Amino acid sequence: MADPPTPRLHIDPPMGQWRVTPRSGRTAPVIATGHQPTLWHPGILAKDLALGVFTQHNACSMIHVVVDHNPIGPLTLAIPARQNDELFSRRLRLQQISQAEPLPPNRLPPIPTSAIERVLNEVQGDTSGFIRDGLARIVRAYRQTGGKPSLATQATSVLGRLKSPHLGQHQGAWSTSQVLTLHFLDRLLADPVACVRCYNRATIAYPGAGIRPLYAGRDVVEVPLWAQDATTCTPVYIDLGDSRRPQLFTTAHNAHLDLTGDNAVAYLRPRAVTLSAVMRSQHCDLFVHGAGGGVYDQVTERWWQDWTAGVCRGRRACGRAGRASPAA
């Protein structure tokens, strides 16, 4: 593959060292990245720009994974501002949240375009020309994005319109509901204790990643998944006390969800480490992280290598490595 030009971004490893080989059954490599559906700062956009540059010089397709099941705060937009000859960041609040607890963006309604226009028009006269032009492009993108069912799909469409001129080709957008596969669930249910043991060893090996260990009891273990109903996500556990095939279950208001059959995938969402692992092992040939993702991906690497290599085999008691319990 051809090496792209030297970028003006810090990329580790350098883009010229990226080597992507399509998995069996693919005619071309797939590269991916992802983030929450917010109006990003340039550091997040840099990942998509890097993918765009690489695909312009290599025959690849690209995916942006929309992490739409994690609760986020109200939608805001940071713009440059000046006061007393000093530059600072001014944050505009584009969305009012009425819920006591923030909901995931895939469970929130889209923002009315009129609300976006009102907020951005209020600051037009207080900003320089290039910022006014940028705000006008954002307003146009919202006007062109109609009929979306959720805040997540609306923000994804707006971001797609804003970044598409800089990518060189179409970038597919996936929600996290498309990431998990039956192949992963079969692997998990075949030996959940080994999965949790390896996961917890990896979190302890890289405490700076901020990934907590999973609860691990004698008859119940927590697994690196969420279950999502009509509102929020709750932790997922496996009952090891049943002599039959281990069963997934969840607690609190999600307890009515049926996680025992193939339809469980419709309710399950990956945690951060799991998302990276499944994307890298099944859906793409290269996943590009930002600085934060690069830290927690050390946990992904250690967990996945140990688990798939059979380092943590065992089906029964795995100790109390977690800091939570199924009743929490």
C-alpha atoms as a PDB file:
ATOM      1  CA  MET A   1       0.000   0.000   0.000  1.00  0.00           C
ATOM      2  CA  ALA A   2       1.117   3.543  -0.694  1.00  0.00           C
ATOM      3  CA  ASP A   3       2.295   5.706   2.168  1.00  0.00           C
ATOM      4  CA  PRO A   4       0.205   8.857   2.670  1.00  0.00           C
ATOM      5  CA  PRO A   5       1.881  12.259   3.124  1.00  0.00           C
ATOM      6  CA  THR A   6       3.284  13.211   6.528  1.00  0.00           C
ATOM      7  CA  PRO A   7       0.378  14.544   8.625  1.00  0.00           C
ATOM      8  CA  ARG A   8       0.427  17.534  10.950  1.00  0.00           C
ATOM      9  CA  LEU A   9      -0.932  15.407  13.771  1.00  0.00           C
ATOM     10  CA  HIS A  10       0.813  13.292  16.398  1.00  0.00           C
ATOM     11  CA  ILE A  11       0.020   9.726  15.391  1.00  0.00           C
ATOM     12  CA  ASP A  12       1.494   6.679  17.128  1.00  0.00           C
ATOM     13  CA  PRO A  13       2.493   4.605  15.275  1.00  0.00           C
ATOM     14  CA  PRO A  14       3.029   6.985  12.339  1.00  0.00           C
ATOM     15  CA  MET A  15       0.531   6.578   9.527  1.00  0.00           C
ATOM     16  CA  GLY A  16       3.301   5.396   7.201  1.00  0.00           C
ATOM     17  CA  GLN A  17       3.650   2.305   9.425  1.00  0.00           C
ATOM     18  CA  TRP A  18      -0.032   1.365   9.310  1.00  0.00           C
ATOM     19  CA  ARG A  19      -0.393  -2.042   7.715  1.00  0.00           C
ATOM     20  CA  VAL A  20      -3.895  -3.359   7.139  1.00  0.00           C
ATOM     21  CA  THR A  21      -4.647  -6.701   5.543  1.00  0.00           C
ATOM     22  CA  PRO A  22      -8.253  -7.675   4.789  1.00  0.00           C
ATOM     23  CA  ARG A  23      -9.569 -10.619   6.749  1.00  0.00           C
ATOM     24  CA  SER A  24     -10.705 -13.738   4.978  1.00  0.00           C
ATOM     25  CA  GLY A  25     -13.779 -13.027   2.892  1.00  0.00           C
ATOM     26  CA  ARG A  26     -13.056  -9.315   2.396  1.00  0.00           C
ATOM     27  CA  THR A  27     -11.802  -7.828  -0.824  1.00  0.00           C
ATOM     28  CA  ALA A  28     -10.504  -4.645   0.870  1.00  0.00           C
ATOM     29  CA  PRO A  29      -9.407  -3.669   4.388  1.00  0.00           C
ATOM     30  CA  VAL A  30     -11.785  -1.907   6.780  1.00  0.00           C
ATOM     31  CA  ILE A  31     -10.526   0.769   9.186  1.00  0.00           C
ATOM     32  CA  ALA A  32     -12.650   2.235  11.964  1.00  0.00           C
ATOM     33  CA  THR A  33     -12.873   4.747  14.766  1.00  0.00           C
ATOM     34  CA  GLY A  34     -15.696   6.052  16.933  1.00  0.00           C
ATOM     35  CA  HIS A  35     -17.020   8.424  19.573  1.00  0.00           C
ATOM     36  CA  GLN A  36     -20.170   9.659  21.287  1.00  0.00           C
ATOM     37  CA  PRO A  37     -22.640  11.623  19.117  1.00  0.00           C
ATOM     38  CA  THR A  38     -21.737  15.121  20.267  1.00  0.00           C
ATOM     39  CA  LEU A  39     -20.407  18.183  18.441  1.00  0.00           C
ATOM     40  CA  TRP A  40     -16.765  17.236  18.856  1.00  0.00           C
ATOM     41  CA  HIS A  41     -13.744  19.370  19.517  1.00  0.00           C
ATOM     42  CA  PRO A  42     -11.006  19.142  16.839  1.00  0.00           C
ATOM     43  CA  GLY A  43      -9.066  16.469  18.741  1.00  0.00           C
ATOM     44  CA  ILE A  44     -11.923  14.001  18.169  1.00  0.00           C
ATOM     45  CA  LEU A  45     -12.376  15.037  14.552  1.00  0.00           C
ATOM     46  CA  ALA A  46      -8.661  14.351  14.002  1.00  0.00           C
ATOM     47  CA  LYS A  47      -9.304  10.601  14.155  1.00  0.00           C
ATOM     48  CA  ASP A  48     -11.784  10.774  11.293  1.00  0.00           C
ATOM     49  CA  LEU A  49      -9.479  13.048   9.323  1.00  0.00           C
ATOM     50  CA  ALA A  50      -6.649  10.535   9.745  1.00  0.00           C
ATOM     51  CA  LEU A  51      -8.910   7.776   8.403  1.00  0.00           C
ATOM     52  CA  GLY A  52      -9.875  10.001   5.503  1.00  0.00           C
ATOM     53  CA  VAL A  53      -6.251  10.716   4.574  1.00  0.00           C
ATOM     54  CA  PHE A  54      -5.307   7.054   4.789  1.00  0.00           C
ATOM     55  CA  THR A  55      -8.207   5.853   2.651  1.00  0.00           C
ATOM     56  CA  GLN A  56      -7.403   8.440  -0.026  1.00  0.00           C
ATOM     57  CA  HIS A  57      -4.052   6.715  -0.555  1.00  0.00           C
ATOM     58  CA  ASN A  58      -5.119   3.123   0.066  1.00  0.00           C
ATOM     59  CA  ALA A  59      -8.042   0.992  -1.081  1.00  0.00           C
ATOM     60  CA  CYS A  60      -9.903   0.835   2.227  1.00  0.00           C
ATOM     61  CA  SER A  61     -13.409   1.423   3.515  1.00  0.00           C
ATOM     62  CA  MET A  62     -14.026   3.187   6.816  1.00  0.00           C
ATOM     63  CA  ILE A  63     -16.537   2.991   9.661  1.00  0.00           C
ATOM     64  CA  HIS A  64     -17.350   5.442  12.445  1.00  0.00           C
ATOM     65  CA  VAL A  65     -18.916   3.693  15.458  1.00  0.00           C
ATOM     66  CA  VAL A  66     -21.435   5.931  17.220  1.00  0.00           C
ATOM     67  CA  VAL A  67     -21.311   5.202  20.957  1.00  0.00           C
ATOM     68  CA  ASP A  68     -24.972   6.044  21.422  1.00  0.00           C
ATOM     69  CA  HIS A  69     -25.904   3.984  24.504  1.00  0.00           C
ATOM     70  CA  ASN A  70     -23.795   5.836  27.101  1.00  0.00           C
ATOM     71  CA  PRO A  71     -25.522   8.747  28.892  1.00  0.00           C
ATOM     72  CA  ILE A  72     -24.006  12.114  28.052  1.00  0.00           C
ATOM     73  CA  GLY A  73     -24.638  15.621  29.286  1.00  0.00           C
ATOM     74  CA  PRO A  74     -26.620  18.252  27.373  1.00  0.00           C
ATOM     75  CA  LEU A  75     -25.417  18.917  23.831  1.00  0.00           C
ATOM     76  CA  THR A  76     -23.029  21.856  23.819  1.00  0.00           C
ATOM     77  CA  LEU A  77     -20.729  23.583  21.352  1.00  0.00           C
ATOM     78  CA  ALA A  78     -17.412  25.186  22.293  1.00  0.00           C
ATOM     79  CA  ILE A  79     -16.380  28.226  20.226  1.00  0.00           C
ATOM     80  CA  PRO A  80     -13.294  30.479  20.483  1.00  0.00           C
ATOM     81  CA  ALA A  81     -13.822  33.818  22.213  1.00  0.00           C
ATOM     82  CA  ARG A  82     -11.661  36.785  23.168  1.00  0.00           C
ATOM     83  CA  GLN A  83     -11.718  38.978  26.254  1.00  0.00           C
ATOM     84  CA  ASN A  84      -9.089  41.556  27.195  1.00  0.00           C
ATOM     85  CA  ASP A  85      -6.849  40.243  24.404  1.00  0.00           C
ATOM     86  CA  GLU A  86      -7.019  36.732  25.856  1.00  0.00           C
ATOM     87  CA  LEU A  87      -8.451  33.738  24.030  1.00  0.00           C
ATOM     88  CA  PHE A  88     -10.709  31.288  25.819  1.00  0.00           C
ATOM     89  CA  SER A  89     -13.360  28.715  24.999  1.00  0.00           C
ATOM     90  CA  ARG A  90     -17.002  29.730  25.239  1.00  0.00           C
ATOM     91  CA  ARG A  91     -19.448  26.851  25.582  1.00  0.00           C
ATOM     92  CA  LEU A  92     -22.929  27.210  24.120  1.00  0.00           C
ATOM     93  CA  ARG A  93     -25.680  24.992  25.506  1.00  0.00           C
ATOM     94  CA  LEU A  94     -27.821  23.769  22.619  1.00  0.00           C
ATOM     95  CA  GLN A  95     -30.092  21.387  24.483  1.00  0.00           C
ATOM     96  CA  GLN A  96     -32.112  21.519  27.692  1.00  0.00           C
ATOM     97  CA  ILE A  97     -32.390  18.278  29.657  1.00  0.00           C
ATOM     98  CA  SER A  98     -35.489  17.822  31.806  1.00  0.00           C
ATOM     99  CA  GLN A  99     -34.651  14.377  33.192  1.00  0.00           C
ATOM    100  CA  ALA A 100     -33.085  14.101  36.638  1.00  0.00           C
ATOM    101  CA  GLU A 101     -30.615  11.586  35.222  1.00  0.00           C
ATOM    102  CA  PRO A 102     -29.103  11.970  31.737  1.00  0.00           C
ATOM    103  CA  LEU A 103     -30.398   9.453  29.219  1.00  0.00           C
ATOM    104  CA  PRO A 104     -28.401   7.835  26.417  1.00  0.00           C
ATOM    105  CA  PRO A 105     -28.623   9.812  23.163  1.00  0.00           C
ATOM    106  CA  ASN A 106     -30.283   6.843  21.431  1.00  0.00           C
ATOM    107  CA  ARG A 107     -33.181   7.287  23.883  1.00  0.00           C
ATOM    108  CA  LEU A 108     -33.529  11.079  23.592  1.00  0.00           C
ATOM    109  CA  PRO A 109     -35.603  12.918  20.973  1.00  0.00           C
ATOM    110  CA  PRO A 110     -33.834  15.052  18.346  1.00  0.00           C
ATOM    111  CA  ILE A 111     -33.317  18.742  19.044  1.00  0.00           C
ATOM    112  CA  PRO A 112     -35.681  21.056  17.127  1.00  0.00           C
ATOM    113  CA  THR A 113     -33.751  22.920  14.443  1.00  0.00           C
ATOM    114  CA  SER A 114     -35.351  26.152  15.665  1.00  0.00           C
ATOM    115  CA  ALA A 115     -33.653  25.723  19.041  1.00  0.00           C
ATOM    116  CA  ILE A 116     -30.244  25.317  17.379  1.00  0.00           C
ATOM    117  CA  GLU A 117     -30.843  28.383  15.189  1.00  0.00           C
ATOM    118  CA  ARG A 118     -31.915  30.507  18.152  1.00  0.00           C
ATOM    119  CA  VAL A 119     -28.834  29.734  20.245  1.00  0.00           C
ATOM    120  CA  LEU A 120     -26.358  30.179  17.405  1.00  0.00           C
ATOM    121  CA  ASN A 121     -28.019  33.360  16.106  1.00  0.00           C
ATOM    122  CA  GLU A 122     -27.702  34.918  19.570  1.00  0.00           C
ATOM    123  CA  VAL A 123     -23.905  34.820  19.353  1.00  0.00           C
ATOM    124  CA  GLN A 124     -23.441  35.616  15.665  1.00  0.00           C
ATOM    125  CA  GLY A 125     -22.806  39.301  16.262  1.00  0.00           C
ATOM    126  CA  ASP A 126     -20.266  38.648  19.027  1.00  0.00           C
ATOM    127  CA  THR A 127     -17.915  36.498  16.965  1.00  0.00           C
ATOM    128  CA  SER A 128     -15.409  36.940  14.175  1.00  0.00           C
ATOM    129  CA  GLY A 129     -16.181  36.214  10.540  1.00  0.00           C
ATOM    130  CA  PHE A 130     -14.741  32.696  10.310  1.00  0.00           C
ATOM    131  CA  ILE A 131     -16.639  31.640  13.452  1.00  0.00           C
ATOM    132  CA  ARG A 132     -19.880  33.058  12.042  1.00  0.00           C
ATOM    133  CA  ASP A 133     -19.275  31.060   8.869  1.00  0.00           C
ATOM    134  CA  GLY A 134     -18.760  27.911  10.914  1.00  0.00           C
ATOM    135  CA  LEU A 135     -21.938  28.485  12.928  1.00  0.00           C
ATOM    136  CA  ALA A 136     -23.860  29.040   9.706  1.00  0.00           C
ATOM    137  CA  ARG A 137     -22.611  25.677   8.370  1.00  0.00           C
ATOM    138  CA  ILE A 138     -23.809  23.966  11.545  1.00  0.00           C
ATOM    139  CA  VAL A 139     -27.253  25.540  11.199  1.00  0.00           C
ATOM    140  CA  ARG A 140     -27.460  24.417   7.557  1.00  0.00           C
ATOM    141  CA  ALA A 141     -26.495  20.873   8.548  1.00  0.00           C
ATOM    142  CA  TYR A 142     -29.322  20.767  11.104  1.00  0.00           C
ATOM    143  CA  ARG A 143     -31.786  22.153   8.567  1.00  0.00           C
ATOM    144  CA  GLN A 144     -30.805  19.418   6.115  1.00  0.00           C
ATOM    145  CA  THR A 145     -31.206  16.703   8.750  1.00  0.00           C
ATOM    146  CA  GLY A 146     -34.888  16.031   9.258  1.00  0.00           C
ATOM    147  CA  GLY A 147     -37.041  13.185  10.438  1.00  0.00           C
ATOM    148  CA  LYS A 148     -34.452  11.471  12.620  1.00  0.00           C
ATOM    149  CA  PRO A 149     -35.836   9.301  15.443  1.00  0.00           C
ATOM    150  CA  SER A 150     -33.335  10.207  18.160  1.00  0.00           C
ATOM    151  CA  LEU A 151     -30.715  12.683  19.270  1.00  0.00           C
ATOM    152  CA  ALA A 152     -28.046  10.125  18.356  1.00  0.00           C
ATOM    153  CA  THR A 153     -29.159   9.667  14.750  1.00  0.00           C
ATOM    154  CA  GLN A 154     -29.666  13.418  14.345  1.00  0.00           C
ATOM    155  CA  ALA A 155     -26.190  14.270  15.673  1.00  0.00           C
ATOM    156  CA  THR A 156     -24.641  11.503  13.565  1.00  0.00           C
ATOM    157  CA  SER A 157     -26.241  12.881  10.405  1.00  0.00           C
ATOM    158  CA  VAL A 158     -25.176  16.457  11.235  1.00  0.00           C
ATOM    159  CA  LEU A 159     -21.600  15.393  11.927  1.00  0.00           C
ATOM    160  CA  GLY A 160     -21.548  13.355   8.728  1.00  0.00           C
ATOM    161  CA  ARG A 161     -22.536  16.404   6.678  1.00  0.00           C
ATOM    162  CA  LEU A 162     -19.976  18.627   8.386  1.00  0.00           C
ATOM    163  CA  LYS A 163     -17.014  16.286   8.020  1.00  0.00           C
ATOM    164  CA  SER A 164     -17.778  14.655   4.646  1.00  0.00           C
ATOM    165  CA  PRO A 165     -15.982  17.339   2.546  1.00  0.00           C
ATOM    166  CA  HIS A 166     -12.749  16.480   4.397  1.00  0.00           C
ATOM    167  CA  LEU A 167     -12.872  12.672   4.207  1.00  0.00           C
ATOM    168  CA  GLY A 168     -12.494  12.021   0.497  1.00  0.00           C
ATOM    169  CA  GLN A 169     -15.038   9.176   0.477  1.00  0.00           C
ATOM    170  CA  HIS A 170     -18.170   7.995   2.238  1.00  0.00           C
ATOM    171  CA  GLN A 171     -17.758   6.899   5.843  1.00  0.00           C
ATOM    172  CA  GLY A 172     -20.260   4.384   7.167  1.00  0.00           C
ATOM    173  CA  ALA A 173     -21.842   5.072  10.576  1.00  0.00           C
ATOM    174  CA  TRP A 174     -22.612   2.185  12.921  1.00  0.00           C
ATOM    175  CA  SER A 175     -24.546   2.313  16.181  1.00  0.00           C
ATOM    176  CA  THR A 176     -23.281   0.148  19.033  1.00  0.00           C
ATOM    177  CA  SER A 177     -26.305  -2.138  18.527  1.00  0.00           C
ATOM    178  CA  GLN A 178     -24.525  -3.394  15.386  1.00  0.00           C
ATOM    179  CA  VAL A 179     -21.258  -4.331  17.123  1.00  0.00           C
ATOM    180  CA  LEU A 180     -22.012  -7.402  19.234  1.00  0.00           C
ATOM    181  CA  THR A 181     -22.348 -10.750  17.469  1.00  0.00           C
ATOM    182  CA  LEU A 182     -23.602 -14.214  18.347  1.00  0.00           C
ATOM    183  CA  HIS A 183     -20.035 -15.429  17.840  1.00  0.00           C
ATOM    184  CA  PHE A 184     -18.880 -13.226  20.731  1.00  0.00           C
ATOM    185  CA  LEU A 185     -21.791 -14.323  22.958  1.00  0.00           C
ATOM    186  CA  ASP A 186     -21.056 -17.987  22.257  1.00  0.00           C
ATOM    187  CA  ARG A 187     -17.421 -17.446  23.245  1.00  0.00           C
ATOM    188  CA  LEU A 188     -18.495 -15.649  26.419  1.00  0.00           C
ATOM    189  CA  LEU A 189     -21.035 -18.270  27.462  1.00  0.00           C
ATOM    190  CA  ALA A 190     -18.595 -21.117  26.756  1.00  0.00           C
ATOM    191  CA  ASP A 191     -16.362 -20.018  29.636  1.00  0.00           C
ATOM    192  CA  PRO A 192     -17.503 -16.825  31.402  1.00  0.00           C
ATOM    193  CA  VAL A 193     -15.207 -17.367  34.387  1.00  0.00           C
ATOM    194  CA  ALA A 194     -12.129 -17.278  32.164  1.00  0.00           C
ATOM    195  CA  CYS A 195     -13.433 -14.142  30.478  1.00  0.00           C
ATOM    196  CA  VAL A 196     -13.916 -12.355  33.801  1.00  0.00           C
ATOM    197  CA  ARG A 197     -10.630 -13.575  35.273  1.00  0.00           C
ATOM    198  CA  CYS A 198      -8.673 -12.290  32.279  1.00  0.00           C
ATOM    199  CA  TYR A 199     -10.630  -9.031  32.194  1.00  0.00           C
ATOM    200  CA  ASN A 200      -9.954  -8.335  35.864  1.00  0.00           C
ATOM    201  CA  ARG A 201      -6.263  -9.209  35.533  1.00  0.00           C
ATOM    202  CA  ALA A 202      -6.024  -6.707  32.693  1.00  0.00           C
ATOM    203  CA  THR A 203      -7.726  -3.915  34.662  1.00  0.00           C
ATOM    204  CA  ILE A 204      -5.323  -4.482  37.559  1.00  0.00           C
ATOM    205  CA  ALA A 205      -2.332  -4.489  35.195  1.00  0.00           C
ATOM    206  CA  TYR A 206      -3.324  -1.045  33.815  1.00  0.00           C
ATOM    207  CA  PRO A 207      -4.929   0.911  36.683  1.00  0.00           C
ATOM    208  CA  GLY A 208      -4.383   4.200  34.859  1.00  0.00           C
ATOM    209  CA  ALA A 209      -6.991   3.198  32.290  1.00  0.00           C
ATOM    210  CA  GLY A 210      -9.766   3.794  34.816  1.00  0.00           C
ATOM    211  CA  ILE A 211     -11.569   0.526  33.977  1.00  0.00           C
ATOM    212  CA  ARG A 212     -13.029  -1.082  37.097  1.00  0.00           C
ATOM    213  CA  PRO A 213     -12.841  -4.851  37.654  1.00  0.00           C
ATOM    214  CA  LEU A 214     -16.018  -6.872  37.213  1.00  0.00           C
ATOM    215  CA  TYR A 215     -17.871  -8.473  40.100  1.00  0.00           C
ATOM    216  CA  ALA A 216     -16.767 -12.084  40.434  1.00  0.00           C
ATOM    217  CA  GLY A 217     -18.547 -14.348  42.919  1.00  0.00           C
ATOM    218  CA  ARG A 218     -18.820 -18.092  43.295  1.00  0.00           C
ATOM    219  CA  ASP A 219     -22.140 -18.527  41.463  1.00  0.00           C
ATOM    220  CA  VAL A 220     -22.540 -15.149  39.737  1.00  0.00           C
ATOM    221  CA  VAL A 221     -20.115 -13.120  37.660  1.00  0.00           C
ATOM    222  CA  GLU A 222     -20.527  -9.763  35.982  1.00  0.00           C
ATOM    223  CA  VAL A 223     -19.624  -9.660  32.275  1.00  0.00           C
ATOM    224  CA  PRO A 224     -18.374  -6.696  30.190  1.00  0.00           C
ATOM    225  CA  LEU A 225     -21.753  -5.862  28.675  1.00  0.00           C
ATOM    226  CA  TRP A 226     -24.716  -3.569  29.281  1.00  0.00           C
ATOM    227  CA  ALA A 227     -28.406  -4.393  28.859  1.00  0.00           C
ATOM    228  CA  GLN A 228     -30.532  -1.552  27.517  1.00  0.00           C
ATOM    229  CA  ASP A 229     -34.302  -1.309  27.582  1.00  0.00           C
ATOM    230  CA  ALA A 230     -36.415   1.696  26.585  1.00  0.00           C
ATOM    231  CA  THR A 231     -34.274   3.983  28.747  1.00  0.00           C
ATOM    232  CA  THR A 232     -30.907   3.323  30.341  1.00  0.00           C
ATOM    233  CA  CYS A 233     -28.325   0.549  30.610  1.00  0.00           C
ATOM    234  CA  THR A 234     -27.703  -1.792  33.537  1.00  0.00           C
ATOM    235  CA  PRO A 235     -24.908  -4.326  34.201  1.00  0.00           C
ATOM    236  CA  VAL A 236     -25.183  -7.882  32.906  1.00  0.00           C
ATOM    237  CA  TYR A 237     -24.378 -11.017  34.917  1.00  0.00           C
ATOM    238  CA  ILE A 238     -24.129 -14.755  34.342  1.00  0.00           C
ATOM    239  CA  ASP A 239     -25.602 -17.318  36.741  1.00  0.00           C
ATOM    240  CA  LEU A 240     -23.071 -20.116  37.165  1.00  0.00           C
ATOM    241  CA  GLY A 241     -25.188 -22.067  39.631  1.00  0.00           C
ATOM    242  CA  ASP A 242     -27.417 -23.609  36.978  1.00  0.00           C
ATOM    243  CA  SER A 243     -26.147 -26.975  35.769  1.00  0.00           C
ATOM    244  CA  ARG A 244     -27.406 -26.165  32.266  1.00  0.00           C
ATOM    245  CA  ARG A 245     -25.887 -23.598  29.894  1.00  0.00           C
ATOM    246  CA  PRO A 246     -24.970 -20.432  31.826  1.00  0.00           C
ATOM    247  CA  GLN A 247     -27.599 -17.713  31.424  1.00  0.00           C
ATOM    248  CA  LEU A 248     -27.259 -13.957  31.098  1.00  0.00           C
ATOM    249  CA  PHE A 249     -29.438 -11.793  33.330  1.00  0.00           C
ATOM    250  CA  THR A 250     -29.668  -8.239  34.532  1.00  0.00           C
ATOM    251  CA  THR A 251     -31.200  -6.450  37.514  1.00  0.00           C
ATOM    252  CA  ALA A 252     -33.269  -3.390  38.461  1.00  0.00           C
ATOM    253  CA  HIS A 253     -35.798  -2.106  35.925  1.00  0.00           C
ATOM    254  CA  ASN A 254     -34.256  -4.151  33.094  1.00  0.00           C
ATOM    255  CA  ALA A 255     -35.077  -7.455  34.803  1.00  0.00           C
ATOM    256  CA  HIS A 256     -37.894  -8.201  32.334  1.00  0.00           C
ATOM    257  CA  LEU A 257     -35.546  -8.367  29.346  1.00  0.00           C
ATOM    258  CA  ASP A 258     -35.101 -11.829  27.884  1.00  0.00           C
ATOM    259  CA  LEU A 259     -31.344 -12.392  27.599  1.00  0.00           C
ATOM    260  CA  THR A 260     -31.557 -16.171  27.227  1.00  0.00           C
ATOM    261  CA  GLY A 261     -31.919 -16.558  23.450  1.00  0.00           C
ATOM    262  CA  ASP A 262     -30.478 -15.329  20.190  1.00  0.00           C
ATOM    263  CA  ASN A 263     -32.620 -12.197  20.492  1.00  0.00           C
ATOM    264  CA  ALA A 264     -30.471 -11.128  23.457  1.00  0.00           C
ATOM    265  CA  VAL A 265     -28.160  -9.307  21.062  1.00  0.00           C
ATOM    266  CA  ALA A 266     -30.964  -6.798  20.455  1.00  0.00           C
ATOM    267  CA  TYR A 267     -30.794  -5.691  24.107  1.00  0.00           C
ATOM    268  CA  LEU A 268     -27.054  -5.989  24.738  1.00  0.00           C
ATOM    269  CA  ARG A 269     -24.522  -3.200  24.311  1.00  0.00           C
ATOM    270  CA  PRO A 270     -20.708  -3.423  24.616  1.00  0.00           C
ATOM    271  CA  ARG A 271     -18.692  -1.741  27.307  1.00  0.00           C
ATOM    272  CA  ALA A 272     -15.738   0.310  26.090  1.00  0.00           C
ATOM    273  CA  VAL A 273     -13.187  -2.521  26.236  1.00  0.00           C
ATOM    274  CA  THR A 274     -15.612  -4.980  24.647  1.00  0.00           C
ATOM    275  CA  LEU A 275     -16.476  -2.581  21.829  1.00  0.00           C
ATOM    276  CA  SER A 276     -12.819  -2.227  20.920  1.00  0.00           C
ATOM    277  CA  ALA A 277     -12.199  -5.989  21.176  1.00  0.00           C
ATOM    278  CA  VAL A 278     -15.133  -7.042  19.001  1.00  0.00           C
ATOM    279  CA  MET A 279     -14.499  -4.345  16.401  1.00  0.00           C
ATOM    280  CA  ARG A 280     -10.818  -5.262  16.142  1.00  0.00           C
ATOM    281  CA  SER A 281     -11.364  -9.031  16.126  1.00  0.00           C
ATOM    282  CA  GLN A 282     -14.401  -9.246  13.821  1.00  0.00           C
ATOM    283  CA  HIS A 283     -15.447  -6.063  12.055  1.00  0.00           C
ATOM    284  CA  CYS A 284     -12.333  -4.142  11.043  1.00  0.00           C
ATOM    285  CA  ASP A 285      -8.646  -4.588  10.282  1.00  0.00           C
ATOM    286  CA  LEU A 286      -7.471  -1.440  12.101  1.00  0.00           C
ATOM    287  CA  PHE A 287      -9.132   0.654  14.819  1.00  0.00           C
ATOM    288  CA  VAL A 288      -7.920   4.218  15.396  1.00  0.00           C
ATOM    289  CA  HIS A 289      -8.153   5.502  18.981  1.00  0.00           C
ATOM    290  CA  GLY A 290      -7.659   8.935  20.440  1.00  0.00           C
ATOM    291  CA  ALA A 291      -5.310   9.508  23.370  1.00  0.00           C
ATOM    292  CA  GLY A 292      -7.879   8.329  25.944  1.00  0.00           C
ATOM    293  CA  GLY A 293      -8.889   5.259  23.992  1.00  0.00           C
ATOM    294  CA  GLY A 294      -5.255   4.365  23.506  1.00  0.00           C
ATOM    295  CA  VAL A 295      -4.923   4.080  27.295  1.00  0.00           C
ATOM    296  CA  TYR A 296      -7.896   1.783  27.896  1.00  0.00           C
ATOM    297  CA  ASP A 297      -7.085  -0.254  24.792  1.00  0.00           C
ATOM    298  CA  GLN A 298      -4.112  -1.610  26.751  1.00  0.00           C
ATOM    299  CA  VAL A 299      -6.742  -3.366  28.876  1.00  0.00           C
ATOM    300  CA  THR A 300      -8.443  -4.610  25.706  1.00  0.00           C
ATOM    301  CA  GLU A 301      -5.175  -6.023  24.359  1.00  0.00           C
ATOM    302  CA  ARG A 302      -4.190  -7.821  27.566  1.00  0.00           C
ATOM    303  CA  TRP A 303      -7.704  -9.162  28.243  1.00  0.00           C
ATOM    304  CA  TRP A 304      -8.309 -10.454  24.722  1.00  0.00           C
ATOM    305  CA  GLN A 305      -4.886 -12.047  24.279  1.00  0.00           C
ATOM    306  CA  ASP A 306      -5.045 -13.839  27.644  1.00  0.00           C
ATOM    307  CA  TRP A 307      -8.658 -14.981  27.190  1.00  0.00           C
ATOM    308  CA  THR A 308      -8.269 -16.284  23.645  1.00  0.00           C
ATOM    309  CA  ALA A 309      -4.978 -17.970  24.539  1.00  0.00           C
ATOM    310  CA  GLY A 310      -6.632 -19.826  27.415  1.00  0.00           C
ATOM    311  CA  VAL A 311      -4.479 -18.206  30.114  1.00  0.00           C
ATOM    312  CA  CYS A 312      -7.394 -17.947  32.585  1.00  0.00           C
ATOM    313  CA  ARG A 313      -9.238 -21.208  32.059  1.00  0.00           C
ATOM    314  CA  GLY A 314     -11.732 -22.393  34.653  1.00  0.00           C
ATOM    315  CA  ARG A 315     -15.494 -22.525  35.055  1.00  0.00           C
ATOM    316  CA  ARG A 316     -16.058 -22.088  38.785  1.00  0.00           C
ATOM    317  CA  ALA A 317     -15.072 -19.772  41.613  1.00  0.00           C
ATOM    318  CA  CYS A 318     -12.925 -16.879  40.491  1.00  0.00           C
ATOM    319  CA  GLY A 319     -12.591 -14.829  43.666  1.00  0.00           C
ATOM    320  CA  ARG A 320     -14.090 -11.480  44.564  1.00  0.00           C
ATOM    321  CA  ALA A 321     -12.096  -9.184  42.336  1.00  0.00           C
ATOM    322  CA  GLY A 322     -14.965  -6.771  41.710  1.00  0.00           C
ATOM    323  CA  ARG A 323     -16.051  -3.764  43.748  1.00  0.00           C
ATOM    324  CA  ALA A 324     -19.774  -4.203  43.149  1.00  0.00           C
ATOM    325  CA  SER A 325     -22.385  -6.886  43.613  1.00  0.00           C
ATOM    326  CA  PRO A 326     -25.468  -7.966  41.654  1.00  0.00           C
ATOM    327  CA  ALA A 327     -27.620  -6.243  44.241  1.00  0.00           C
ATOM    328  CA  ALA A 328     -25.875  -2.896  43.839  1.00  0.00           C
END
